[in-house]
Amino acid sequence: MPKGLREIRNRIKSVKSTGQITRAMQLVASSKMKKAQDAAKAGREYAELLGEILDTAAAKAGGLEHPLLTRREVRVRGVLIVTPDKGMCGALNSNLLRAALEIPGAAFVTLGRKGRQSLARAGRTLLADFPVTDKAAFAEVRPAAEFLLKAFLEGKVDTVEVLYAHFKNTLVQAPRLQRLLPADDLVGQARALREKLGLPEPKVEADERDMAFEPSAPEILSRLPALFYKVAVHQAVLEAKASEHSSRMVAMKAATDNSKKIAAALSLEYNKARQAAITQEILELTAGASQA
Amino acid sequence: MPLQVEIVTPDRRAYQGAADGVTLPTALGEVGILPGHIPLTAVIAAGEVAVTLGGKVTRLAVDQGFVRVVGDKVSVVTEAALDVAKIDLAAAEQAEARARQALEEAKGSRDPDPEGLLRLEQQLRFAAIQRMAKGRSSSSAD
């Protein structure tokens, strides 16, 4: 067999086996995507209702001072960046990191290996790094949330923001920067959340009577914002996971389709070359026979 | 006009519907809510929520959380909630024993993980609440 033919055959083989790998990755990503999307959707209602409760409580209590609700001069922005651990998910990582590098005066806390690696390489301030698995359980996210909460209360950072890949649908994910602390504009935040999720305005029953608090208003307002903040962080992580798996599935599907296309083109080339070789051989034989 | 009751947990909407009255376990003891109640925000302790509609009572075991009552709408957010009728007593007891054992092991270890401890305590608390709520409903049925 001529050398050109063997080369083409080897390339077909390697393209096909790459295609098999990307197809397997696509299938894995699509099943994980389904789970992550369901988890993200299920968590929304809880986060939203909690926000509403905090909202009415803050409005009814009126003029209550709370460190988590008070805005102050911003010197250092605390940014929690949620990234995948792995690549192979299209432009998701590079989009997120580009958005991260555009934030001035930011100190980062990373959730996910890719963010840590790239920000460390870019020489940005890293406060801490936390791992998170695909399950993204509340308990896994809580250490990162509590770390930033503590930094905020101690004055190490003056805001807490979360940068993550917002899940619009399976094909569209965009980086989104959301400010969580200080939570001084709860009504606005709740409205932004509703717009984001496509939920209707809640029918808040008009009730002019004073609100009772049990055990007491300060007690509730010291616990609610912290819980709301943690749930909001968790929700962002769930969405980031849904985005990651969707993006990976789409990227792997494109790779699988490409490998099929390349394999088809190479097969055509291979068959042409083989036919040319056979024709050449026959020509040589007949030429040899007529000489004899 | 009847009350509107909703109970929401991080993974699902555990209950939604109209009610004539609802009893809530708060940090200061049980609170009964009837239509026309004044606006209220309260801390919920782990315990049992009883929703009454047309003489029929639905009981749910809930973990700690918050409740808001505004204009005859009762919204409960809690970490976990389960209909008492659906509680599997054996499973709850097993979960309780498992959580208790794991908790003791974790506390005995040299380097306890505070997050893990919190989670185990929550599991233990909720399993115990399920057992108590189930025990009460079955004894009242006899």
CSV table of C-alpha atoms in Angstrom, one decimal:
chain,number,residue,atom,x,y,z
A,1,MET,CA,0.0,0.0,0.0
A,2,PRO,CA,1.4,3.5,-0.9
A,3,LYS,CA,2.4,5.7,2.0
A,4,GLY,CA,-0.2,8.4,1.3
A,5,LEU,CA,-3.0,5.9,1.7
A,6,ARG,CA,-1.8,4.6,5.1
A,7,GLU,CA,-1.5,8.2,6.4
A,8,ILE,CA,-5.1,9.0,5.4
A,9,ARG,CA,-6.3,5.8,7.0
A,10,ASN,CA,-4.6,6.6,10.2
A,11,ARG,CA,-6.1,10.0,10.3
A,12,ILE,CA,-9.6,8.6,9.7
A,13,LYS,CA,-9.0,6.3,12.6
A,14,SER,CA,-7.9,9.0,14.9
A,15,VAL,CA,-10.6,11.5,13.9
A,16,LYS,CA,-13.2,8.8,14.5
A,17,SER,CA,-11.9,7.8,17.9
A,18,THR,CA,-11.8,11.5,18.9
A,19,GLY,CA,-15.4,11.7,17.7
A,20,GLN,CA,-16.3,8.8,20.0
A,21,ILE,CA,-14.8,10.5,23.0
A,22,THR,CA,-16.5,13.8,22.3
A,23,ARG,CA,-19.8,12.0,21.8
A,24,ALA,CA,-19.4,10.3,25.2
A,25,MET,CA,-18.6,13.6,26.8
A,26,GLN,CA,-21.7,15.2,25.1
A,27,LEU,CA,-23.9,12.4,26.5
A,28,VAL,CA,-22.5,12.8,30.0
A,29,ALA,CA,-22.8,16.6,29.9
A,30,SER,CA,-26.4,16.4,28.7
A,31,SER,CA,-27.5,14.1,31.6
A,32,LYS,CA,-25.7,16.4,34.1
A,33,MET,CA,-27.2,19.4,32.4
A,34,LYS,CA,-30.7,18.1,32.9
A,35,LYS,CA,-30.1,17.6,36.6
A,36,ALA,CA,-28.4,20.9,37.1
A,37,GLN,CA,-31.2,22.8,35.3
A,38,ASP,CA,-33.8,21.1,37.4
A,39,ALA,CA,-31.9,22.0,40.6
A,40,ALA,CA,-31.5,25.6,39.5
A,41,LYS,CA,-35.2,25.9,38.7
A,42,ALA,CA,-36.2,24.2,42.0
A,43,GLY,CA,-34.1,26.5,44.1
A,44,ARG,CA,-35.5,29.7,42.5
A,45,GLU,CA,-38.8,29.7,44.3
A,46,TYR,CA,-37.2,29.4,47.7
A,47,ALA,CA,-34.7,32.1,47.1
A,48,GLU,CA,-37.5,34.4,45.8
A,49,LEU,CA,-39.9,33.8,48.6
A,50,LEU,CA,-37.1,34.4,51.1
A,51,GLY,CA,-36.3,37.6,49.4
A,52,GLU,CA,-39.9,38.7,49.5
A,53,ILE,CA,-40.2,38.0,53.2
A,54,LEU,CA,-37.0,39.9,53.9
A,55,ASP,CA,-38.4,42.7,51.7
A,56,THR,CA,-41.6,43.1,53.7
A,57,ALA,CA,-39.9,42.7,57.0
A,58,ALA,CA,-37.4,45.4,56.2
A,59,ALA,CA,-40.1,47.7,54.9
A,60,LYS,CA,-42.3,47.2,57.9
A,61,ALA,CA,-39.6,47.4,60.5
A,62,GLY,CA,-38.5,50.7,59.0
A,63,GLY,CA,-35.2,52.5,59.7
A,64,LEU,CA,-33.5,49.5,61.3
A,65,GLU,CA,-29.7,49.6,61.2
A,66,HIS,CA,-28.0,46.5,60.1
A,67,PRO,CA,-24.4,46.1,58.9
A,68,LEU,CA,-25.4,43.9,56.0
A,69,LEU,CA,-28.0,46.5,54.8
A,70,THR,CA,-25.7,49.5,55.1
A,71,ARG,CA,-23.8,50.9,52.1
A,72,ARG,CA,-20.3,52.3,52.7
A,73,GLU,CA,-17.5,53.7,50.6
A,74,VAL,CA,-16.1,51.1,48.3
A,75,ARG,CA,-12.3,50.6,48.4
A,76,VAL,CA,-12.1,46.8,47.7
A,77,ARG,CA,-14.7,44.9,45.9
A,78,GLY,CA,-15.0,41.3,47.0
A,79,VAL,CA,-15.9,39.2,44.0
A,80,LEU,CA,-16.8,35.5,44.2
A,81,ILE,CA,-16.1,34.0,40.8
A,82,VAL,CA,-17.8,30.7,40.0
A,83,THR,CA,-16.1,28.8,37.2
A,84,PRO,CA,-16.0,25.2,36.0
A,85,ASP,CA,-13.1,22.9,37.2
A,86,LYS,CA,-12.5,21.7,33.6
A,87,GLY,CA,-12.4,23.2,30.1
A,88,MET,CA,-14.0,21.8,27.0
A,89,CYS,CA,-17.0,24.0,27.4
A,90,GLY,CA,-16.7,26.5,24.6
A,91,ALA,CA,-16.1,30.1,25.3
A,92,LEU,CA,-17.6,29.9,28.8
A,93,ASN,CA,-14.4,30.1,30.7
A,94,SER,CA,-12.7,32.8,28.6
A,95,ASN,CA,-15.8,35.0,28.7
A,96,LEU,CA,-16.0,34.7,32.5
A,97,LEU,CA,-12.4,35.5,33.0
A,98,ARG,CA,-12.4,38.4,30.6
A,99,ALA,CA,-15.3,39.8,32.6
A,100,ALA,CA,-13.4,39.2,35.8
A,101,LEU,CA,-10.3,41.1,34.6
A,102,GLU,CA,-12.4,44.1,33.7
A,103,ILE,CA,-13.5,44.7,37.4
A,104,PRO,CA,-11.3,47.4,38.9
A,105,GLY,CA,-10.1,47.1,42.5
A,106,ALA,CA,-11.4,43.5,43.0
A,107,ALA,CA,-10.2,40.9,45.5
A,108,PHE,CA,-11.3,37.5,44.3
A,109,VAL,CA,-12.6,34.4,46.0
A,110,THR,CA,-12.7,31.5,43.5
A,111,LEU,CA,-15.1,28.6,43.3
A,112,GLY,CA,-13.7,26.2,40.7
A,113,ARG,CA,-10.3,25.4,39.5
A,114,LYS,CA,-10.2,27.3,36.2
A,115,GLY,CA,-10.9,30.6,37.9
A,116,ARG,CA,-8.1,30.1,40.4
A,117,GLN,CA,-5.5,29.1,37.8
A,118,SER,CA,-6.3,31.9,35.4
A,119,LEU,CA,-6.5,34.7,38.1
A,120,ALA,CA,-3.3,33.5,39.7
A,121,ARG,CA,-1.6,33.6,36.3
A,122,ALA,CA,-3.0,37.1,35.7
A,123,GLY,CA,-1.5,38.2,39.1
A,124,ARG,CA,-4.8,39.3,40.6
A,125,THR,CA,-5.6,39.4,44.3
A,126,LEU,CA,-6.9,36.0,45.5
A,127,LEU,CA,-8.3,35.9,49.0
A,128,ALA,CA,-9.3,32.2,49.0
A,129,ASP,CA,-10.2,29.3,46.9
A,130,PHE,CA,-13.0,26.8,47.6
A,131,PRO,CA,-13.8,23.5,45.8
A,132,VAL,CA,-17.3,22.6,44.6
A,133,THR,CA,-18.5,19.4,43.1
A,134,ASP,CA,-21.1,18.9,40.4
A,135,LYS,CA,-23.8,18.4,43.0
A,136,ALA,CA,-23.3,21.9,44.4
A,137,ALA,CA,-25.1,21.2,47.6
A,138,PHE,CA,-25.9,24.1,49.9
A,139,ALA,CA,-23.4,22.8,52.5
A,140,GLU,CA,-20.6,22.9,49.9
A,141,VAL,CA,-21.2,26.5,49.0
A,142,ARG,CA,-21.7,27.7,52.5
A,143,PRO,CA,-17.9,27.9,53.4
A,144,ALA,CA,-17.2,30.3,50.5
A,145,ALA,CA,-20.3,32.4,51.3
A,146,GLU,CA,-19.4,32.6,55.0
A,147,PHE,CA,-15.8,33.5,54.2
A,148,LEU,CA,-16.9,36.5,52.2
A,149,LEU,CA,-19.5,37.4,54.8
A,150,LYS,CA,-16.9,37.5,57.5
A,151,ALA,CA,-14.5,39.6,55.3
A,152,PHE,CA,-17.4,42.0,54.7
A,153,LEU,CA,-18.2,42.4,58.3
A,154,GLU,CA,-14.5,42.8,59.2
A,155,GLY,CA,-14.2,45.5,56.6
A,156,LYS,CA,-11.7,43.6,54.4
A,157,VAL,CA,-14.0,44.0,51.5
A,158,ASP,CA,-16.7,46.7,51.0
A,159,THR,CA,-19.0,44.8,48.7
A,160,VAL,CA,-19.7,41.2,48.0
A,161,GLU,CA,-20.4,40.4,44.4
A,162,VAL,CA,-20.8,37.2,42.6
A,163,LEU,CA,-19.6,36.6,39.0
A,164,TYR,CA,-21.1,33.6,37.3
A,165,ALA,CA,-22.3,32.3,34.0
A,166,HIS,CA,-26.0,33.2,33.9
A,167,PHE,CA,-28.1,30.5,32.5
A,168,LYS,CA,-30.5,31.9,29.9
A,169,ASN,CA,-31.2,28.7,27.9
A,170,THR,CA,-29.2,25.7,26.7
A,171,LEU,CA,-27.6,27.7,23.9
A,172,VAL,CA,-27.1,31.1,25.6
A,173,GLN,CA,-25.1,31.7,28.7
A,174,ALA,CA,-23.5,35.1,29.6
A,175,PRO,CA,-21.3,36.2,32.4
A,176,ARG,CA,-23.3,38.2,35.0
A,177,LEU,CA,-22.0,40.2,37.9
A,178,GLN,CA,-24.5,40.5,40.8
A,179,ARG,CA,-24.0,42.6,43.9
A,180,LEU,CA,-25.2,40.7,47.0
A,181,LEU,CA,-23.9,42.8,49.9
A,182,PRO,CA,-24.6,45.4,51.1
A,183,ALA,CA,-28.2,44.4,50.5
A,184,ASP,CA,-29.5,47.9,50.8
A,185,ASP,CA,-31.8,47.8,47.8
A,186,LEU,CA,-33.8,44.7,48.5
A,187,VAL,CA,-36.9,45.7,46.5
A,188,GLY,CA,-34.7,46.4,43.4
A,189,GLN,CA,-32.8,43.2,43.8
A,190,ALA,CA,-36.0,41.2,44.2
A,191,ARG,CA,-37.4,42.8,41.1
A,192,ALA,CA,-34.1,42.1,39.1
A,193,LEU,CA,-34.4,38.5,40.3
A,194,ARG,CA,-37.9,38.2,39.1
A,195,GLU,CA,-37.1,39.7,35.7
A,196,LYS,CA,-34.2,37.4,35.4
A,197,LEU,CA,-36.4,34.3,36.1
A,198,GLY,CA,-39.3,35.6,34.1
A,199,LEU,CA,-41.7,35.5,37.0
A,200,PRO,CA,-44.7,37.8,37.4
A,201,GLU,CA,-44.8,40.6,39.9
A,202,PRO,CA,-46.1,39.1,43.2
A,203,LYS,CA,-49.5,40.2,44.3
A,204,VAL,CA,-48.6,41.7,47.7
A,205,GLU,CA,-51.8,42.1,49.7
A,206,ALA,CA,-52.1,45.7,50.9
A,207,ASP,CA,-52.1,45.6,54.7
A,208,GLU,CA,-51.6,48.8,56.5
A,209,ARG,CA,-51.5,47.4,59.9
A,210,ASP,CA,-48.3,47.2,61.8
A,211,MET,CA,-46.3,44.0,61.5
A,212,ALA,CA,-45.6,41.8,64.6
A,213,PHE,CA,-42.2,40.2,64.9
A,214,GLU,CA,-41.5,37.0,66.8
A,215,PRO,CA,-39.2,36.8,68.7
A,216,SER,CA,-38.3,40.4,67.8
A,217,ALA,CA,-37.6,42.6,64.7
A,218,PRO,CA,-33.8,42.9,65.4
A,219,GLU,CA,-33.5,39.2,66.0
A,220,ILE,CA,-35.2,38.4,62.6
A,221,LEU,CA,-33.4,41.1,60.7
A,222,SER,CA,-30.1,39.8,62.0
A,223,ARG,CA,-30.8,36.3,60.7
A,224,LEU,CA,-32.7,36.9,57.5
A,225,PRO,CA,-30.2,38.9,55.4
A,226,ALA,CA,-27.4,36.4,56.1
A,227,LEU,CA,-29.6,33.5,55.1
A,228,PHE,CA,-30.9,35.3,52.1
A,229,TYR,CA,-27.3,36.1,51.1
A,230,LYS,CA,-26.2,32.5,51.4
A,231,VAL,CA,-29.2,31.2,49.4
A,232,ALA,CA,-28.5,33.8,46.7
A,233,VAL,CA,-24.8,32.6,46.5
A,234,HIS,CA,-26.1,29.0,46.3
A,235,GLN,CA,-28.5,29.9,43.5
A,236,ALA,CA,-25.7,31.6,41.5
A,237,VAL,CA,-23.6,28.4,41.8
A,238,LEU,CA,-26.5,26.2,40.7
A,239,GLU,CA,-27.0,28.4,37.7
A,240,ALA,CA,-23.3,28.4,36.9
A,241,LYS,CA,-23.4,24.6,37.0
A,242,ALA,CA,-26.4,24.5,34.6
A,243,SER,CA,-24.5,26.9,32.3
A,244,GLU,CA,-21.3,24.9,32.4
A,245,HIS,CA,-23.0,21.6,31.5
A,246,SER,CA,-25.1,23.2,28.8
A,247,SER,CA,-22.1,24.9,27.3
A,248,ARG,CA,-20.1,21.7,27.4
A,249,MET,CA,-22.8,19.7,25.8
A,250,VAL,CA,-23.2,22.2,22.9
A,251,ALA,CA,-19.4,22.4,22.4
A,252,MET,CA,-19.1,18.6,22.4
A,253,LYS,CA,-22.0,18.3,20.0
A,254,ALA,CA,-20.2,20.6,17.6
A,255,ALA,CA,-17.0,18.7,18.0
A,256,THR,CA,-18.8,15.4,17.3
A,257,ASP,CA,-20.5,16.8,14.2
A,258,ASN,CA,-17.1,18.2,13.0
A,259,SER,CA,-15.4,14.9,13.5
A,260,LYS,CA,-18.1,13.2,11.4
A,261,LYS,CA,-17.7,15.7,8.7
A,262,ILE,CA,-13.9,15.4,8.6
A,263,ALA,CA,-14.1,11.6,8.6
A,264,ALA,CA,-16.5,11.7,5.6
A,265,ALA,CA,-14.2,14.1,3.7
A,266,LEU,CA,-11.1,11.9,4.5
A,267,SER,CA,-12.9,8.8,3.4
A,268,LEU,CA,-13.7,10.4,0.1
A,269,GLU,CA,-10.1,11.4,-0.2
A,270,TYR,CA,-9.0,7.9,0.8
A,271,ASN,CA,-11.2,6.2,-1.8
A,272,LYS,CA,-10.1,8.5,-4.5
A,273,ALA,CA,-6.4,7.8,-3.7
A,274,ARG,CA,-7.1,4.1,-3.6
A,275,GLN,CA,-8.8,4.2,-7.0
A,276,ALA,CA,-6.0,6.2,-8.4
A,277,ALA,CA,-3.5,3.6,-7.1
A,278,ILE,CA,-5.4,0.7,-8.6
A,279,THR,CA,-5.7,2.5,-12.0
A,280,GLN,CA,-2.0,3.2,-11.9
A,281,GLU,CA,-1.3,-0.5,-11.2
A,282,ILE,CA,-3.5,-1.7,-14.1
A,283,LEU,CA,-1.8,0.8,-16.4
A,284,GLU,CA,1.6,-0.4,-15.4
A,285,LEU,CA,0.5,-4.1,-15.8
A,286,THR,CA,-1.0,-3.5,-19.3
A,287,ALA,CA,2.0,-1.4,-20.3
A,288,GLY,CA,4.3,-4.3,-19.2
A,289,ALA,CA,2.1,-6.9,-21.0
A,290,SER,CA,2.0,-5.0,-24.3
A,291,GLN,CA,5.8,-4.7,-24.2
A,292,ALA,CA,6.3,-8.4,-23.7
B,1,MET,CA,-62.1,34.6,52.8
B,2,PRO,CA,-59.9,31.6,53.5
B,3,LEU,CA,-56.2,31.8,54.1
B,4,GLN,CA,-53.7,31.0,51.3
B,5,VAL,CA,-50.9,28.8,52.6
B,6,GLU,CA,-47.6,28.0,50.9
B,7,ILE,CA,-44.7,26.0,52.2
B,8,VAL,CA,-41.5,26.2,50.1
B,9,THR,CA,-38.2,24.4,50.6
B,10,PRO,CA,-35.0,24.7,48.7
B,11,ASP,CA,-35.9,21.7,46.5
B,12,ARG,CA,-39.6,22.0,46.0
B,13,ARG,CA,-43.0,23.6,46.9
B,14,ALA,CA,-44.1,21.3,49.7
B,15,TYR,CA,-47.6,22.6,50.2
B,16,GLN,CA,-49.9,25.1,48.5
B,17,GLY,CA,-53.6,25.6,49.0
B,18,ALA,CA,-56.4,27.3,50.8
B,19,ALA,CA,-57.0,26.8,54.6
B,20,ASP,CA,-59.5,27.9,57.3
B,21,GLY,CA,-56.7,28.0,59.8
B,22,VAL,CA,-53.1,27.0,60.3
B,23,THR,CA,-50.9,26.3,63.4
B,24,LEU,CA,-47.2,27.1,63.2
B,25,PRO,CA,-44.4,26.1,65.5
B,26,THR,CA,-42.5,29.3,66.2
B,27,ALA,CA,-39.5,29.9,68.4
B,28,LEU,CA,-41.7,31.1,71.2
B,29,GLY,CA,-44.3,28.3,71.0
B,30,GLU,CA,-47.2,27.4,68.8
B,31,VAL,CA,-49.1,30.2,66.9
B,32,GLY,CA,-52.5,29.7,65.4
B,33,ILE,CA,-53.3,31.8,62.4
B,34,LEU,CA,-56.9,32.6,61.3
B,35,PRO,CA,-58.1,34.9,58.5
B,36,GLY,CA,-57.7,38.5,59.4
B,37,HIS,CA,-54.5,37.9,61.5
B,38,ILE,CA,-52.3,40.9,61.9
B,39,PRO,CA,-49.1,41.0,59.7
B,40,LEU,CA,-46.5,38.8,61.2
B,41,THR,CA,-42.9,37.7,60.6
B,42,ALA,CA,-41.7,34.9,62.8
B,43,VAL,CA,-38.9,32.4,63.2
B,44,ILE,CA,-40.1,28.9,62.7
B,45,ALA,CA,-38.7,26.2,65.0
B,46,ALA,CA,-38.5,22.6,63.8
B,47,GLY,CA,-41.9,21.1,64.5
B,48,GLU,CA,-45.3,20.4,63.0
B,49,VAL,CA,-47.4,22.7,60.8
B,50,ALA,CA,-51.1,21.8,60.9
B,51,VAL,CA,-53.3,23.2,58.1
B,52,THR,CA,-57.1,22.9,58.6
B,53,LEU,CA,-59.5,23.1,55.7
B,54,GLY,CA,-63.2,22.1,56.0
B,55,GLY,CA,-62.6,20.1,59.2
B,56,LYS,CA,-59.8,18.1,57.6
B,57,VAL,CA,-56.3,18.6,59.0
B,58,THR,CA,-53.1,18.2,57.0
B,59,ARG,CA,-50.0,17.9,59.1
B,60,LEU,CA,-46.5,18.6,57.8
B,61,ALA,CA,-43.2,18.1,59.6
B,62,VAL,CA,-41.0,21.2,59.0
B,63,ASP,CA,-37.4,22.1,59.8
B,64,GLN,CA,-36.4,25.6,61.1
B,65,GLY,CA,-37.2,28.6,58.9
B,66,PHE,CA,-39.3,31.7,58.6
B,67,VAL,CA,-42.9,32.6,58.1
B,68,ARG,CA,-44.6,35.7,56.9
B,69,VAL,CA,-48.3,36.5,57.3
B,70,VAL,CA,-49.6,39.4,55.2
B,71,GLY,CA,-53.2,39.9,54.1
B,72,ASP,CA,-54.4,36.3,54.7
B,73,LYS,CA,-51.4,34.9,52.9
B,74,VAL,CA,-49.2,32.6,54.9
B,75,SER,CA,-45.7,32.0,53.4
B,76,VAL,CA,-43.4,29.5,55.1
B,77,VAL,CA,-39.8,29.0,54.0
B,78,THR,CA,-38.0,26.1,55.6
B,79,GLU,CA,-35.0,23.9,55.0
B,80,ALA,CA,-37.1,20.8,54.7
B,81,ALA,CA,-40.8,19.8,54.9
B,82,LEU,CA,-42.7,16.5,54.6
B,83,ASP,CA,-46.3,15.5,54.8
B,84,VAL,CA,-46.8,13.5,58.0
B,85,ALA,CA,-49.0,11.0,56.1
B,86,LYS,CA,-46.0,10.3,53.8
B,87,ILE,CA,-43.4,9.9,56.6
B,88,ASP,CA,-41.9,6.5,56.6
B,89,LEU,CA,-41.3,5.9,60.3
B,90,ALA,CA,-38.7,3.1,59.8
B,91,ALA,CA,-36.7,5.3,57.3
B,92,ALA,CA,-36.9,8.3,59.6
B,93,GLU,CA,-35.7,6.2,62.6
B,94,GLN,CA,-32.9,4.8,60.5
B,95,ALA,CA,-31.9,8.2,59.3
B,96,GLU,CA,-32.0,9.5,62.9
B,97,ALA,CA,-29.8,6.6,64.2
B,98,ARG,CA,-27.4,7.1,61.3
B,99,ALA,CA,-27.1,10.8,61.8
B,100,ARG,CA,-26.7,10.4,65.5
B,101,GLN,CA,-23.9,7.9,65.1
B,102,ALA,CA,-22.1,9.9,62.4
B,103,LEU,CA,-22.4,13.0,64.6
B,104,GLU,CA,-20.8,11.2,67.5
B,105,GLU,CA,-18.0,9.9,65.4
B,106,ALA,CA,-17.5,13.4,63.9
B,107,LYS,CA,-17.4,15.0,67.3
B,108,GLY,CA,-15.0,12.4,68.6
B,109,SER,CA,-12.6,12.9,65.7
B,110,ARG,CA,-9.6,15.3,66.2
B,111,ASP,CA,-10.5,17.6,63.3
B,112,PRO,CA,-14.2,18.0,63.1
B,113,ASP,CA,-15.6,19.6,60.0
B,114,PRO,CA,-18.0,22.3,61.2
B,115,GLU,CA,-20.0,22.2,57.9
B,116,GLY,CA,-20.5,18.5,58.1
B,117,LEU,CA,-21.5,18.8,61.8
B,118,LEU,CA,-24.2,21.4,60.9
B,119,ARG,CA,-25.6,19.2,58.2
B,120,LEU,CA,-25.7,16.1,60.4
B,121,GLU,CA,-27.4,18.1,63.2
B,122,GLN,CA,-30.0,19.3,60.7
B,123,GLN,CA,-30.6,15.7,59.5
B,124,LEU,CA,-30.9,14.5,63.1
B,125,ARG,CA,-33.3,17.3,64.1
B,126,PHE,CA,-35.5,16.7,61.1
B,127,ALA,CA,-35.6,13.0,61.5
B,128,ALA,CA,-36.5,13.4,65.2
B,129,ILE,CA,-39.3,15.8,64.2
B,130,GLN,CA,-40.6,13.4,61.7
B,131,ARG,CA,-40.7,10.6,64.3
B,132,MET,CA,-42.5,12.8,66.8
B,133,ALA,CA,-45.1,14.1,64.3
B,134,LYS,CA,-45.8,10.6,63.0
B,135,GLY,CA,-46.1,9.3,66.5
B,136,ARG,CA,-48.6,11.9,67.4
B,137,SER,CA,-50.8,11.5,64.3
B,138,SER,CA,-50.9,7.7,64.6
B,139,SER,CA,-51.9,7.8,68.3
B,140,SER,CA,-54.6,10.3,67.7
B,141,ALA,CA,-56.0,8.1,64.9
B,142,ASP,CA,-56.4,5.1,67.3
